[in-house]
Coordinates of C-alpha atoms in Angstrom, one line a residue:
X1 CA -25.5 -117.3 10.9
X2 CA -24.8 -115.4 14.2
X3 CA -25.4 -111.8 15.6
X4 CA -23.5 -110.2 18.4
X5 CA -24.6 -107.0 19.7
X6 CA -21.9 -106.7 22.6
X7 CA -22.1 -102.6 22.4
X8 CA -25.0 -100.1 23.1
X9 CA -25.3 -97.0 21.4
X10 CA -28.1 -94.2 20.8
X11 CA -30.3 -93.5 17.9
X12 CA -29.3 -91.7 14.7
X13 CA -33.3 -91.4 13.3
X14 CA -31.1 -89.8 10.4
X15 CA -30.5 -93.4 8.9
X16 CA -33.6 -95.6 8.0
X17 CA -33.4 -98.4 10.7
X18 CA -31.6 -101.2 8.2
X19 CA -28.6 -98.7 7.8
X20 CA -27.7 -98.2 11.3
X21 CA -24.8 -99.6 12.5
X22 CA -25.1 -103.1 14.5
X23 CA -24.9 -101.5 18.1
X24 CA -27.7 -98.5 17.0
X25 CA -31.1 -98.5 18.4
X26 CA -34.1 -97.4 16.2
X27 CA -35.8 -96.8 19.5
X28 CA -33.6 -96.3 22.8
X29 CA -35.9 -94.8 25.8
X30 CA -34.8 -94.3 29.4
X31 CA -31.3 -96.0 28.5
X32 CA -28.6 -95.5 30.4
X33 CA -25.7 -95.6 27.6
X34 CA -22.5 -94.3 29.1
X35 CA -20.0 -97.4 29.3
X36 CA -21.6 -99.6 26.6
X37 CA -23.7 -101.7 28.4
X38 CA -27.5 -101.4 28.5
X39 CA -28.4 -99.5 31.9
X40 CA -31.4 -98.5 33.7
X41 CA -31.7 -94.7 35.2
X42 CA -32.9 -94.8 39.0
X43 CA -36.9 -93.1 38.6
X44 CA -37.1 -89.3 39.5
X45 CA -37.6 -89.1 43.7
X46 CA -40.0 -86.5 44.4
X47 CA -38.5 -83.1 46.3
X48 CA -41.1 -80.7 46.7
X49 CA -44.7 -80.0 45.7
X50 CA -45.4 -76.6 44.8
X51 CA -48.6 -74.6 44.7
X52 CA -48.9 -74.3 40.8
X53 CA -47.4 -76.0 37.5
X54 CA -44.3 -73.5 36.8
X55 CA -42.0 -72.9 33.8
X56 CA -38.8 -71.6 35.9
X57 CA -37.3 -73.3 39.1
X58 CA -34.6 -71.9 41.2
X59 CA -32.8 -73.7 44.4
X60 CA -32.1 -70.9 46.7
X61 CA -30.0 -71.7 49.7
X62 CA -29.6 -69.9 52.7
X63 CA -27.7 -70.6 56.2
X64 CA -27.8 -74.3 55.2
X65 CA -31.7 -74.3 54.7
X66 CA -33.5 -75.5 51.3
X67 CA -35.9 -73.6 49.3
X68 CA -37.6 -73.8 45.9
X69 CA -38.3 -70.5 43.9
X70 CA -41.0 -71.0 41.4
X71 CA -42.5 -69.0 38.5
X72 CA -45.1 -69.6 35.6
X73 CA -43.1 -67.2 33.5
X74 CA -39.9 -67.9 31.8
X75 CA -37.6 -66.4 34.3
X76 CA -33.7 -66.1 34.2
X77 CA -31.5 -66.1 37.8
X78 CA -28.3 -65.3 38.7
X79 CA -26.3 -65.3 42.0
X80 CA -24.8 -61.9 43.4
X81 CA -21.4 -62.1 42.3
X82 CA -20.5 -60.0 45.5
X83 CA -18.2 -62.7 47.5
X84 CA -19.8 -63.7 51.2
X85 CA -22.7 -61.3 50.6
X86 CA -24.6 -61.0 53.3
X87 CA -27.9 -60.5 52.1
X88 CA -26.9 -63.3 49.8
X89 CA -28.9 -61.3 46.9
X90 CA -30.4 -63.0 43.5
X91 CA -31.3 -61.2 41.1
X92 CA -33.9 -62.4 37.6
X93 CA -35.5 -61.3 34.4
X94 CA -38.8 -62.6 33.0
X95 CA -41.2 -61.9 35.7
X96 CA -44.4 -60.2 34.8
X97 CA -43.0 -56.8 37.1
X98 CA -39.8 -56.7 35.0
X99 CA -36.5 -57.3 36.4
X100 CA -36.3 -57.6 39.8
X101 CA -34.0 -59.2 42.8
X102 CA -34.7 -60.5 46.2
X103 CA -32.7 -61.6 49.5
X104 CA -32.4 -63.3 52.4
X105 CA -34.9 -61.3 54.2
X106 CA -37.0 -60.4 51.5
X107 CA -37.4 -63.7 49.6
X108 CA -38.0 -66.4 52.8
X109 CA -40.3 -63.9 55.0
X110 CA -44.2 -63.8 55.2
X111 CA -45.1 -67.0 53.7
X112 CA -43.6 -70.5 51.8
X113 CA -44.3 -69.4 48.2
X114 CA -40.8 -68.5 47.0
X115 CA -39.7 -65.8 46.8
X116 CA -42.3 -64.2 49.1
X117 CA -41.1 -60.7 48.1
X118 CA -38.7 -58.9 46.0
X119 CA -37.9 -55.7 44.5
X120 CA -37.6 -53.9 41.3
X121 CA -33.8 -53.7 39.7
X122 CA -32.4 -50.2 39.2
X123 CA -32.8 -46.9 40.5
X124 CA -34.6 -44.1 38.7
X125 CA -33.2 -40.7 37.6
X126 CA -34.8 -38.0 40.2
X127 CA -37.4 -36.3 37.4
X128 CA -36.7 -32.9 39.2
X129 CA -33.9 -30.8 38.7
X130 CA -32.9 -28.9 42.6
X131 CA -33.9 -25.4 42.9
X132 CA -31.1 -23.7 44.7
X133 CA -31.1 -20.0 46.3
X134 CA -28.5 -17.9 48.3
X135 CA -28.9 -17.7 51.9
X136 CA -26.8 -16.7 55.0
X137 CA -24.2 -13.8 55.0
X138 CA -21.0 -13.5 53.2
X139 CA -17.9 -13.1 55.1
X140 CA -16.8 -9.3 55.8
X141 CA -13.6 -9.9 53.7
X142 CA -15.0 -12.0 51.3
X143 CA -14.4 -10.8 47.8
X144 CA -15.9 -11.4 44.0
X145 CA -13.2 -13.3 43.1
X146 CA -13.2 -15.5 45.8
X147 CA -16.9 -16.5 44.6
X148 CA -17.5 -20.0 43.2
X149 CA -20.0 -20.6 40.7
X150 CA -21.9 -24.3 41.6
X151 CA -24.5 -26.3 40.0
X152 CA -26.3 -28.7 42.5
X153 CA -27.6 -32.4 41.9
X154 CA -28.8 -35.0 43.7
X155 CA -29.4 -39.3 43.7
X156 CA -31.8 -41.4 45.0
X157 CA -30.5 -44.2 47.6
X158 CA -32.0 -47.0 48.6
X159 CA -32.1 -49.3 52.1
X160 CA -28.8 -51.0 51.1
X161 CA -26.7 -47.9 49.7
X162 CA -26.9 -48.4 46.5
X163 CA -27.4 -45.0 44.9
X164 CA -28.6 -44.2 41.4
X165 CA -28.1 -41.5 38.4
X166 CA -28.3 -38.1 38.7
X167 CA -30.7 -35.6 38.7
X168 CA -30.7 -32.5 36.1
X169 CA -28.7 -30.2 37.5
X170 CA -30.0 -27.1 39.0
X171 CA -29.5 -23.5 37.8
X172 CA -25.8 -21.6 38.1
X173 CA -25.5 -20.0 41.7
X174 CA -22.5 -18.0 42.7
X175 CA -21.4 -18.4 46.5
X176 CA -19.0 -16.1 48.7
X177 CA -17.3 -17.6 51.6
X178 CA -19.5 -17.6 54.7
X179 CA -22.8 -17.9 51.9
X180 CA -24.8 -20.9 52.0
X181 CA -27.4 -22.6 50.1
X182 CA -31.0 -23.1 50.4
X183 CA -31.9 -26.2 48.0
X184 CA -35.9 -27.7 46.9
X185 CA -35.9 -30.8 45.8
X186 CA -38.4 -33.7 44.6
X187 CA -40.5 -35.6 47.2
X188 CA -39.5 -38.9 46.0
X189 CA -40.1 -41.6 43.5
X190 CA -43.1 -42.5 45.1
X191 CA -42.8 -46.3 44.1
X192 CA -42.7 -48.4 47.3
X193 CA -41.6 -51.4 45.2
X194 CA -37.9 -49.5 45.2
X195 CA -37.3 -49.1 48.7
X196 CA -35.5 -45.5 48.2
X197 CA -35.2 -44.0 52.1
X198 CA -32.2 -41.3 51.7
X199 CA -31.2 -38.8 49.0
X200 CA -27.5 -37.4 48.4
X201 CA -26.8 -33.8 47.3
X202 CA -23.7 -33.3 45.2
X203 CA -22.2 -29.8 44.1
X204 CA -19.7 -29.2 41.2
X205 CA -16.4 -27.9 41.6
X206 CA -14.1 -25.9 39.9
X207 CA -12.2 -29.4 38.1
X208 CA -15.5 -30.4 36.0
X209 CA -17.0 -33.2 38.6
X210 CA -19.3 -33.6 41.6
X211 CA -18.4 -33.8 44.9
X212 CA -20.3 -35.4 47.6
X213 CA -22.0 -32.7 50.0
X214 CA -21.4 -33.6 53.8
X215 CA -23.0 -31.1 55.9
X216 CA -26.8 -31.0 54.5
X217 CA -28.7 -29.0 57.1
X218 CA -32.3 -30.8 57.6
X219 CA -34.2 -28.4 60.2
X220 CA -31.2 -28.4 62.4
X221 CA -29.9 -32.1 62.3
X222 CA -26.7 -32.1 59.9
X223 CA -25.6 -35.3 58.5
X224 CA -24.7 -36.4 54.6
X225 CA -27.9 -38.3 53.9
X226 CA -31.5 -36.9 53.8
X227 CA -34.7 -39.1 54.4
X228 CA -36.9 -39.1 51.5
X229 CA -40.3 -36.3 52.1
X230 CA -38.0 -33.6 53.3
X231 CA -37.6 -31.1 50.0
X232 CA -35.9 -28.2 51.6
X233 CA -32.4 -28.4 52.9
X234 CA -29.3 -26.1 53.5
X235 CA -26.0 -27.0 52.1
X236 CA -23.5 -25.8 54.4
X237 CA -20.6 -27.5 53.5
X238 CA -17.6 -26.3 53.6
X239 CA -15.3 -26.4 50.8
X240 CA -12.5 -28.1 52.7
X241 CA -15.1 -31.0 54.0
X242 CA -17.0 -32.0 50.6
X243 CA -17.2 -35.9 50.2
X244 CA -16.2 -37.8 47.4
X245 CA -16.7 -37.6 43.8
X246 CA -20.2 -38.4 41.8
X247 CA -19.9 -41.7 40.5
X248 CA -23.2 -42.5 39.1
X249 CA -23.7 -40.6 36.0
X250 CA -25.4 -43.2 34.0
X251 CA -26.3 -45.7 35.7
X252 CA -29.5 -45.9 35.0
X253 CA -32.1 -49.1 35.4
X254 CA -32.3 -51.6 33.0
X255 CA -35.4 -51.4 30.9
X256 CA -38.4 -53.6 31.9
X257 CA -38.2 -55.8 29.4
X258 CA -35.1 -56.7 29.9
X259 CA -34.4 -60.6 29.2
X260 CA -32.1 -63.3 29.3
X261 CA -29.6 -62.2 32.3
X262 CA -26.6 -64.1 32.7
X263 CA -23.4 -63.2 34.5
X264 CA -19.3 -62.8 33.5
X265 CA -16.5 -63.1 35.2
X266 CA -15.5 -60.4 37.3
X267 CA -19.2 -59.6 38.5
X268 CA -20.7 -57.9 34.9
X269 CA -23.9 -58.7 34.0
X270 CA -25.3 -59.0 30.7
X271 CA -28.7 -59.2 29.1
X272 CA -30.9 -57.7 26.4
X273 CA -34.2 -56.4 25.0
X274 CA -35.0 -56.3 21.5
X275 CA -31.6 -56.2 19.3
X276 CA -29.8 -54.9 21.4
X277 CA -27.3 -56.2 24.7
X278 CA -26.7 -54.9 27.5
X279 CA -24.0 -54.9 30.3
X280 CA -24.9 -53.5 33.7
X281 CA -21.4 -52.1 36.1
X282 CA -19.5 -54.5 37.4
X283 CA -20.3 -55.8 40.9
X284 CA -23.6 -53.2 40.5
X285 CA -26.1 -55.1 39.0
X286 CA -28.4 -52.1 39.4
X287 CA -27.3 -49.9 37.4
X288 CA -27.2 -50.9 33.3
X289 CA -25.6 -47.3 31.8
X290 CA -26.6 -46.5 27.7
X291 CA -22.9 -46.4 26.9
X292 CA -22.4 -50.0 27.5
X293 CA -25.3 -51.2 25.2
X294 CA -24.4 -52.9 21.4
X295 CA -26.7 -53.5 18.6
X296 CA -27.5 -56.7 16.2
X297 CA -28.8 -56.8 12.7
X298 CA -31.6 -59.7 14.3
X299 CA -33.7 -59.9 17.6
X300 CA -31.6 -61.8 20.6
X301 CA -33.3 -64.7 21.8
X302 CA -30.8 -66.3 24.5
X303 CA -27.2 -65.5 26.1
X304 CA -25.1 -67.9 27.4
X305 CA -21.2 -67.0 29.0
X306 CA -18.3 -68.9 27.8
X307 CA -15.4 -67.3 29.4
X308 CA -14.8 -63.6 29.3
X309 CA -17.1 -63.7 26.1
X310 CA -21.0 -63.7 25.8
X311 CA -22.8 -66.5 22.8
X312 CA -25.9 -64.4 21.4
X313 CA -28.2 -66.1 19.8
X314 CA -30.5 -64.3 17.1
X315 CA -33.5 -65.5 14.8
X316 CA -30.4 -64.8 12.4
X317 CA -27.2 -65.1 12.9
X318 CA -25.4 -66.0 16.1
X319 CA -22.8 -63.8 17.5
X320 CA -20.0 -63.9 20.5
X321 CA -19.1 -60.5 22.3
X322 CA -15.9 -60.8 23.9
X323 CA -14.0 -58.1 26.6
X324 CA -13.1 -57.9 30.2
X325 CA -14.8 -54.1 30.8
X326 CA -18.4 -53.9 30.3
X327 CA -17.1 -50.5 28.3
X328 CA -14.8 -52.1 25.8
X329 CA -17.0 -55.0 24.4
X330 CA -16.1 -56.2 21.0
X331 CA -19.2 -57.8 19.2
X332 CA -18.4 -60.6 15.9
X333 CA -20.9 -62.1 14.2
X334 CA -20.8 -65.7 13.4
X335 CA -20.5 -66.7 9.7
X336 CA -23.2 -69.6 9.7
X337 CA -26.6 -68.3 9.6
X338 CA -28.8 -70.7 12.4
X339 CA -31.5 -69.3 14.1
X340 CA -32.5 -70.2 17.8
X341 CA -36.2 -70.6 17.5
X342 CA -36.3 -71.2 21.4
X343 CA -35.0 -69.0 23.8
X344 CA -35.2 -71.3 26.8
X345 CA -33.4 -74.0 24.7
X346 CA -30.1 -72.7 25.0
X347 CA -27.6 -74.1 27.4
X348 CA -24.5 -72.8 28.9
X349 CA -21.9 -76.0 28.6
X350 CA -19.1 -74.7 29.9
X351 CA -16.6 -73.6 27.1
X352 CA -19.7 -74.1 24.7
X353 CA -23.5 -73.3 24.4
X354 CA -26.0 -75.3 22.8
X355 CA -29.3 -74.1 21.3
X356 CA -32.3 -75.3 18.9
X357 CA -32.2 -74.1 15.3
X358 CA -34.7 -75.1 12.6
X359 CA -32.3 -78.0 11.5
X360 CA -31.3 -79.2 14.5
X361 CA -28.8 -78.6 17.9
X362 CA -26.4 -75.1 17.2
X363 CA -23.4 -75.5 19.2
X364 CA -21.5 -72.3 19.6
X365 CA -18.0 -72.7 20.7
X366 CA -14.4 -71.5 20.1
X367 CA -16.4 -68.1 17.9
X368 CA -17.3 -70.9 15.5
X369 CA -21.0 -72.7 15.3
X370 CA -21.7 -75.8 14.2
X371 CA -25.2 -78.2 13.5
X372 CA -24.1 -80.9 16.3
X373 CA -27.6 -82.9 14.8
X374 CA -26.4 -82.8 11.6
X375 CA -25.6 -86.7 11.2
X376 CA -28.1 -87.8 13.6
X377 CA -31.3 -86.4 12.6
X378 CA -32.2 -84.7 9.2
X379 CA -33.8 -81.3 9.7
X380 CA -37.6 -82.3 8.6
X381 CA -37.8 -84.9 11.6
X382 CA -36.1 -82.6 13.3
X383 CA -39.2 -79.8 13.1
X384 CA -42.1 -82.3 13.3
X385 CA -40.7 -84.9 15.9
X386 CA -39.2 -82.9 18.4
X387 CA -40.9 -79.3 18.0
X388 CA -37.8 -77.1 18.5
X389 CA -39.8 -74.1 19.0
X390 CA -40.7 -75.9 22.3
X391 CA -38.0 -77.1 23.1
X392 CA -36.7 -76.5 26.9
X393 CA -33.3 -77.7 28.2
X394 CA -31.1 -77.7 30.9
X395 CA -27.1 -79.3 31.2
X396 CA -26.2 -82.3 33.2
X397 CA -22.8 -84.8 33.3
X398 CA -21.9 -83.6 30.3
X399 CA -25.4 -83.9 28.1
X400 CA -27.9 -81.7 27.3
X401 CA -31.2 -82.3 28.4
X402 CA -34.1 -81.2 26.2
X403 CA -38.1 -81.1 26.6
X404 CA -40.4 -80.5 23.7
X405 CA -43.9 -79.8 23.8
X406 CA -46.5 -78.1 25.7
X407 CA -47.7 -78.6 28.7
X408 CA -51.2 -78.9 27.5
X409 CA -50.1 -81.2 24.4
X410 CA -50.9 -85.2 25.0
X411 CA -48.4 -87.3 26.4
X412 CA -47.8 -88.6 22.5
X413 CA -46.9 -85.0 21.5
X414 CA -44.6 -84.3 24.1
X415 CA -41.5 -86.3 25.5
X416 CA -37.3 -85.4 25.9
X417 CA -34.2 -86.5 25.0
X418 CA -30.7 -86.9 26.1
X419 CA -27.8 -85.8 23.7
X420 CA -23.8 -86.2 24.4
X421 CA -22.3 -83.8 22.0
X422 CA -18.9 -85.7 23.5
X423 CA -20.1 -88.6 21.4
X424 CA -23.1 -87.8 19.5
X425 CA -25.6 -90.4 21.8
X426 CA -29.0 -89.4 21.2
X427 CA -31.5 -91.1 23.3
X428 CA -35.5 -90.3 24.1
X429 CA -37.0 -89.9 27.5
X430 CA -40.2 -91.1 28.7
X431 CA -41.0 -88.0 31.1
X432 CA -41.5 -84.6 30.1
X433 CA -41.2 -81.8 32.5
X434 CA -42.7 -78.6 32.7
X435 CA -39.0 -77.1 33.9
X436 CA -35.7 -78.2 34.5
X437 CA -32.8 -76.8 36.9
X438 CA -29.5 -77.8 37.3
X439 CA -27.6 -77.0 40.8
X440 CA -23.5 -77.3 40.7
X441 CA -23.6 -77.4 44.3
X442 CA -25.1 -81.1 44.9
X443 CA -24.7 -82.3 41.2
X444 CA -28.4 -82.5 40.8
X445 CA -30.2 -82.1 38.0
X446 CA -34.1 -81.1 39.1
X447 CA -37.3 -81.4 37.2
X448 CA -40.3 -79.9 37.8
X449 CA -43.0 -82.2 36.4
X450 CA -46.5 -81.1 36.9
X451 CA -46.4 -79.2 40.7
X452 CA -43.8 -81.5 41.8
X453 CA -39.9 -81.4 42.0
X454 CA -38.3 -84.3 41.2
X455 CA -34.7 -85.0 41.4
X456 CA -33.3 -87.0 38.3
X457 CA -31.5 -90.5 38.7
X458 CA -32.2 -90.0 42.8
X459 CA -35.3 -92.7 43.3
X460 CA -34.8 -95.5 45.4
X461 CA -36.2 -98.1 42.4
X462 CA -34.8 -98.1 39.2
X463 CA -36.6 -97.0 35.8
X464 CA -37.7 -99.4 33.3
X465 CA -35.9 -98.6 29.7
X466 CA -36.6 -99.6 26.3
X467 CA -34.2 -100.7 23.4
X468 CA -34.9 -101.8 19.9
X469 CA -32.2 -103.0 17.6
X470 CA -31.9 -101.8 13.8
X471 CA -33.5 -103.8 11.4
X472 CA -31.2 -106.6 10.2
X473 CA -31.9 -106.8 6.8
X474 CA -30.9 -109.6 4.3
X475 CA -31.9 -112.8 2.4
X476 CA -34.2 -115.0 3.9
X477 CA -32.4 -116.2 7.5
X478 CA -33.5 -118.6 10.2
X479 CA -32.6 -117.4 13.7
X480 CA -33.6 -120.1 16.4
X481 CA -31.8 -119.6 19.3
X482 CA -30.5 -116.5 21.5
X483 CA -28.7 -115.6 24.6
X484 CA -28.8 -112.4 26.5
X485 CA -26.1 -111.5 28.9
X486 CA -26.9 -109.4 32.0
X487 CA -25.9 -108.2 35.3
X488 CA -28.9 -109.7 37.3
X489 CA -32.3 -111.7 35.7
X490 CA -34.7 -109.5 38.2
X491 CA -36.5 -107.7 35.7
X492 CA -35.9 -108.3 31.7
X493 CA -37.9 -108.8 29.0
X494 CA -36.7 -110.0 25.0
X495 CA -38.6 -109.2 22.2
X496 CA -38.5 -110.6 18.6
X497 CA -39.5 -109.2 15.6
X498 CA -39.8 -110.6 12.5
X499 CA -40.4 -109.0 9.1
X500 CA -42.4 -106.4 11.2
X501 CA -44.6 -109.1 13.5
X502 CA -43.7 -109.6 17.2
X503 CA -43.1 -113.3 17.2
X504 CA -42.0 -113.2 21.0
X505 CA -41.6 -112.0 24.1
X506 CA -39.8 -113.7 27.0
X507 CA -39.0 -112.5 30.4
X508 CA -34.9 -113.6 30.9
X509 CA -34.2 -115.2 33.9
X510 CA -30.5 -116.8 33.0
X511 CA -27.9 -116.1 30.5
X512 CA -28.9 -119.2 29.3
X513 CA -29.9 -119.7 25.7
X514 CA -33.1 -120.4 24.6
X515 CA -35.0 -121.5 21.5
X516 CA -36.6 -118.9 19.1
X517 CA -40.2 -119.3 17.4
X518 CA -39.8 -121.3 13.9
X519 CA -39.7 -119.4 10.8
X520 CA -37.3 -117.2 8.1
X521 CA -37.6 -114.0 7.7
X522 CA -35.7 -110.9 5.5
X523 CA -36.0 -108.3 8.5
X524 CA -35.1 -109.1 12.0
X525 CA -35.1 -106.6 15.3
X526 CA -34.4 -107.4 19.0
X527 CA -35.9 -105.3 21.7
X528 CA -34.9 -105.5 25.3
X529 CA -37.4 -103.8 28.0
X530 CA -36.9 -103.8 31.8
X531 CA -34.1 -102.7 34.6
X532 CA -31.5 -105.1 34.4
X533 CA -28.5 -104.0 33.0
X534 CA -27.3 -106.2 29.7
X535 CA -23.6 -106.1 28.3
X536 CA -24.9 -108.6 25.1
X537 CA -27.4 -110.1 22.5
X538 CA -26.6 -113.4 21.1
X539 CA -29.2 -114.7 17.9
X540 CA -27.6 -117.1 16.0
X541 CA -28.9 -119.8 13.8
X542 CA -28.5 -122.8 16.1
X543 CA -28.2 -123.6 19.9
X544 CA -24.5 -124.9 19.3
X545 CA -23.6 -121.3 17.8
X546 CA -24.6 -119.2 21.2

């Protein structure tokens, strides 16, 4: 009697260990199971200590330079999706200030605990109408009907430009040529965290829209802009000269609970709060306007992008918004009711998103969602093995990389796993980490474990793995001799079980065969431990066989 195992696959904890098929593990740990062979990862190399044990990680590069952003809290980030911005601007949700974003000079200056500073996301509505009254003297020949009845408003803007909604506007005023107007305003929003410095004043016109005032007299000096603190100004613009047209009419902030933000093609970004999602203007993160805001029957827990379209997953059914204009979103809901019970377990794949449901791994792709799990692991293992409620992950080569347990919990009730959903190849980890990031830029997946970062597969020795075969079940057999065949013989151990009792364990050193304890047995396994990589198993029932 003979056994070859000359493949090695994952482990389907679905199947009771006798039914798996011959190149199955019941137990595969820090394998390396990409070409069929038995490989070892390289161990984690360490990248950077940080101050505290965090929950997000960000790699934020800048003029070539390195630096880690940390946070305790679960935190989102995106890039600008400006092209060559300068200020080369992030921008996050999760923080315990709301949604914020920071820069090149804001984030790396005053200290090494990234990012030193930031700012909040949005600007606010001024909260005080304009209180306009004539002054100056009409022209000679000016008549009534050449009078023009205005309403005034104005909008905050901050250090880099960016300007925000409206105020009220003021009370009706009629003006004759050669009339100006004397206008009191709000001192400001008073919150430093927003960095407002100037204010615009804007006038309506005889077509229905604002126009941009140019000449805003501040004690004598007459530019467009006003610094923030003055409250009295002249508008002496004449109607030949007025700038252009008010854009920002509802673009307001997003709300401070906003979560989950993730960008689309053609610089819109999306997140949400509650049931509902959100879409701020395109290329202006700032501003997220009410009219571009859909509801769900169930409370969003994560977004992922997939193309023009947005995966949202619920704690009841998943949907997928699709559209090119943040204005014209349509919103479908999934027919298959699974429930992401982890919002930091979903993973943008590419042209799919995977998340954690009750019964298993969700993937969402093509407007259709399917239980990837579903022939690998049954739903009740599932819930008390792997905690999916805990469940962190991140995407790398192809696989999604999952973490499950707190980081108070002991090392037995915590651990992570690799899954292919190429090929189904489900295999454990022997680290857990508190975070995970993956960065396109170097191919690099990044794990925060404890206050360290650690890049994965980057050490300079490799990682010991652990493989059990299936239980090779059957009338009474006498296996006496085996053969392993590997790469090297630096560092491999073989392990024999029989009818549940380790009868041996042998470091290899050749491809050799060699003789096996005495005895029959009904239920065999074969366990391999080490670094070496191994391309087969021989156990066979005599030397002459191997």
């Amino acid at each position: 009697m003979k056994l070859d195992i000359t493949s090695f696959t994952g482990e389907v904890p679905w199947l009771d260990s006798h039914l798996l098929e011959d190149t199955q593990a019941e137990a595969a740990i820090d394998c390396r199971l990409t070409n069929g062979s038995l490989r070892a990862y390289y161990a984690p190399a360490d990248e950077q200590a940080l101050n505290a044990t965090p929950q997000s990680i960000y790699l934020y590069r800048n003029e070539g330079s390195r630096y880690w952003f940390d946070w305790t809290t679960d935190v989102d980030v995106i890039r600008s999706p400006v092209a060559d911005d300068p200020n080369n601007r992030v921008y996050y949700t999760g923080t315990v200030k709301g949604p914020r974003y920071t820069d090149n000079g804001l984030a790396l200056s005053g200290g090494s605990d990234y990012p030193v500073n930031d700012h909040q996301l949005g600007l606010p509505e001024p909260d005080v109408a304009p209180v306009v009254t004539l002054s100056g003297t009409p022209l000679d020949d000016a008549q009534d009907v050449d009078a023009e009845t205005r309403f005034y408003t104005y909008t905050w803007v901050d250090e880099n430009g960016r300007e925000g909604p409206p105020s009220l506007p003021s009370g009706e005023i009629v003006v004759k040529p050669g009339e100006t107007v004397d206008i009191t305003l709000g001192a400001g929003p008073g919150a430093v965290d927003l960095n407002i410095t100037h204010y615009r004043i804007y006038t309506s016109t005889q077509i229905g829209v604002y126009q941009l005032c140019t000449q805003i007299n501040n004690a004598g000096t007459v530019a467009t802009d006003t610094p923030v603190g003055v409250t009295t100004v002249v508008d002496q613009t004449p109607l030949d000269q007025r700038g252009g047209i008010l854009k920002t009419i509802g673009w307001i902030a997003p709300p401070n609970n906003l979560q989950g933000m993730v960008v689309l093609p053609g610089g819109v970004a999306a997140g949400f709060s509650g049931k509902e999602l959100m879409f701020s203007e395109p290329y202006h993160l700032y501003a997220w306007p009410a009219a571009y805001r859909l509801a769900v029957e169930y409370d969003i827990q994560s977004l992922a992008v997939a193309a023009n379209s947005v995966i949202i997953a619920t704690d009841g059914y998943p949907y997928v918004a699709f559209g090119t204009e943040p204005s014209a979103m349509t919103l479908e809901r999934l027919d298959t009711a699974h429930a992401c019970i982890s919002k930091r377990s979903m993973v943008d794949m590419g042209d799919m998103a995977l998340y954690a449901s009750p019964d298993g791994l969700v993937r969402i792709a093509g407007g259709r969602a399917e239980l990837m799990t579903r022939n690998i692991i049954n739903p009740e293992d599932w819930r008390q093995r792997f905690k999916p409620q805990t469940i962190h992950a991140c995407f790398h080569d192809g696989r999604y990389f999952g973490f499950y347990g707190d980081a108070l919990d002991s090392p037995d009730d915590k651990g992570g796993f690799i899954f292919s959903p190429d090929n189904g190849t489900f295999t454990e980890l022997g680290t857990y980490a508190d975070a995970c990031y993956r960065d396109l830029q170097d191919d690099s997946l990044y794990l925060a474990i404890g206050n360290t970062i650690k890049a994965w597969d980057k050490g300079a020795a490799l990682m010991p793995y652990r493989w059990r075969s299936k239980v090779f079940q059957g009338k009474p057999a006498l296996f006496s001799s085996a053969r392993i065949m590997a790469d090297s013989y630096t560092d491999l151990v073989f392990r024999v079980f029989r009818d549940e009792q380790q009868i041996l364990e042998l470091p290899v050193t050749s491809d050799r065969g060699f003789r096996l304890p005495a005895g029959r047995g009904s239920r065999w396994q074969f366990e391999l431990a080490g670094t070496d990589t191994v391309t087969a198993v021989i156990v066979a029932s005599s030397m002459a066989e191997l």
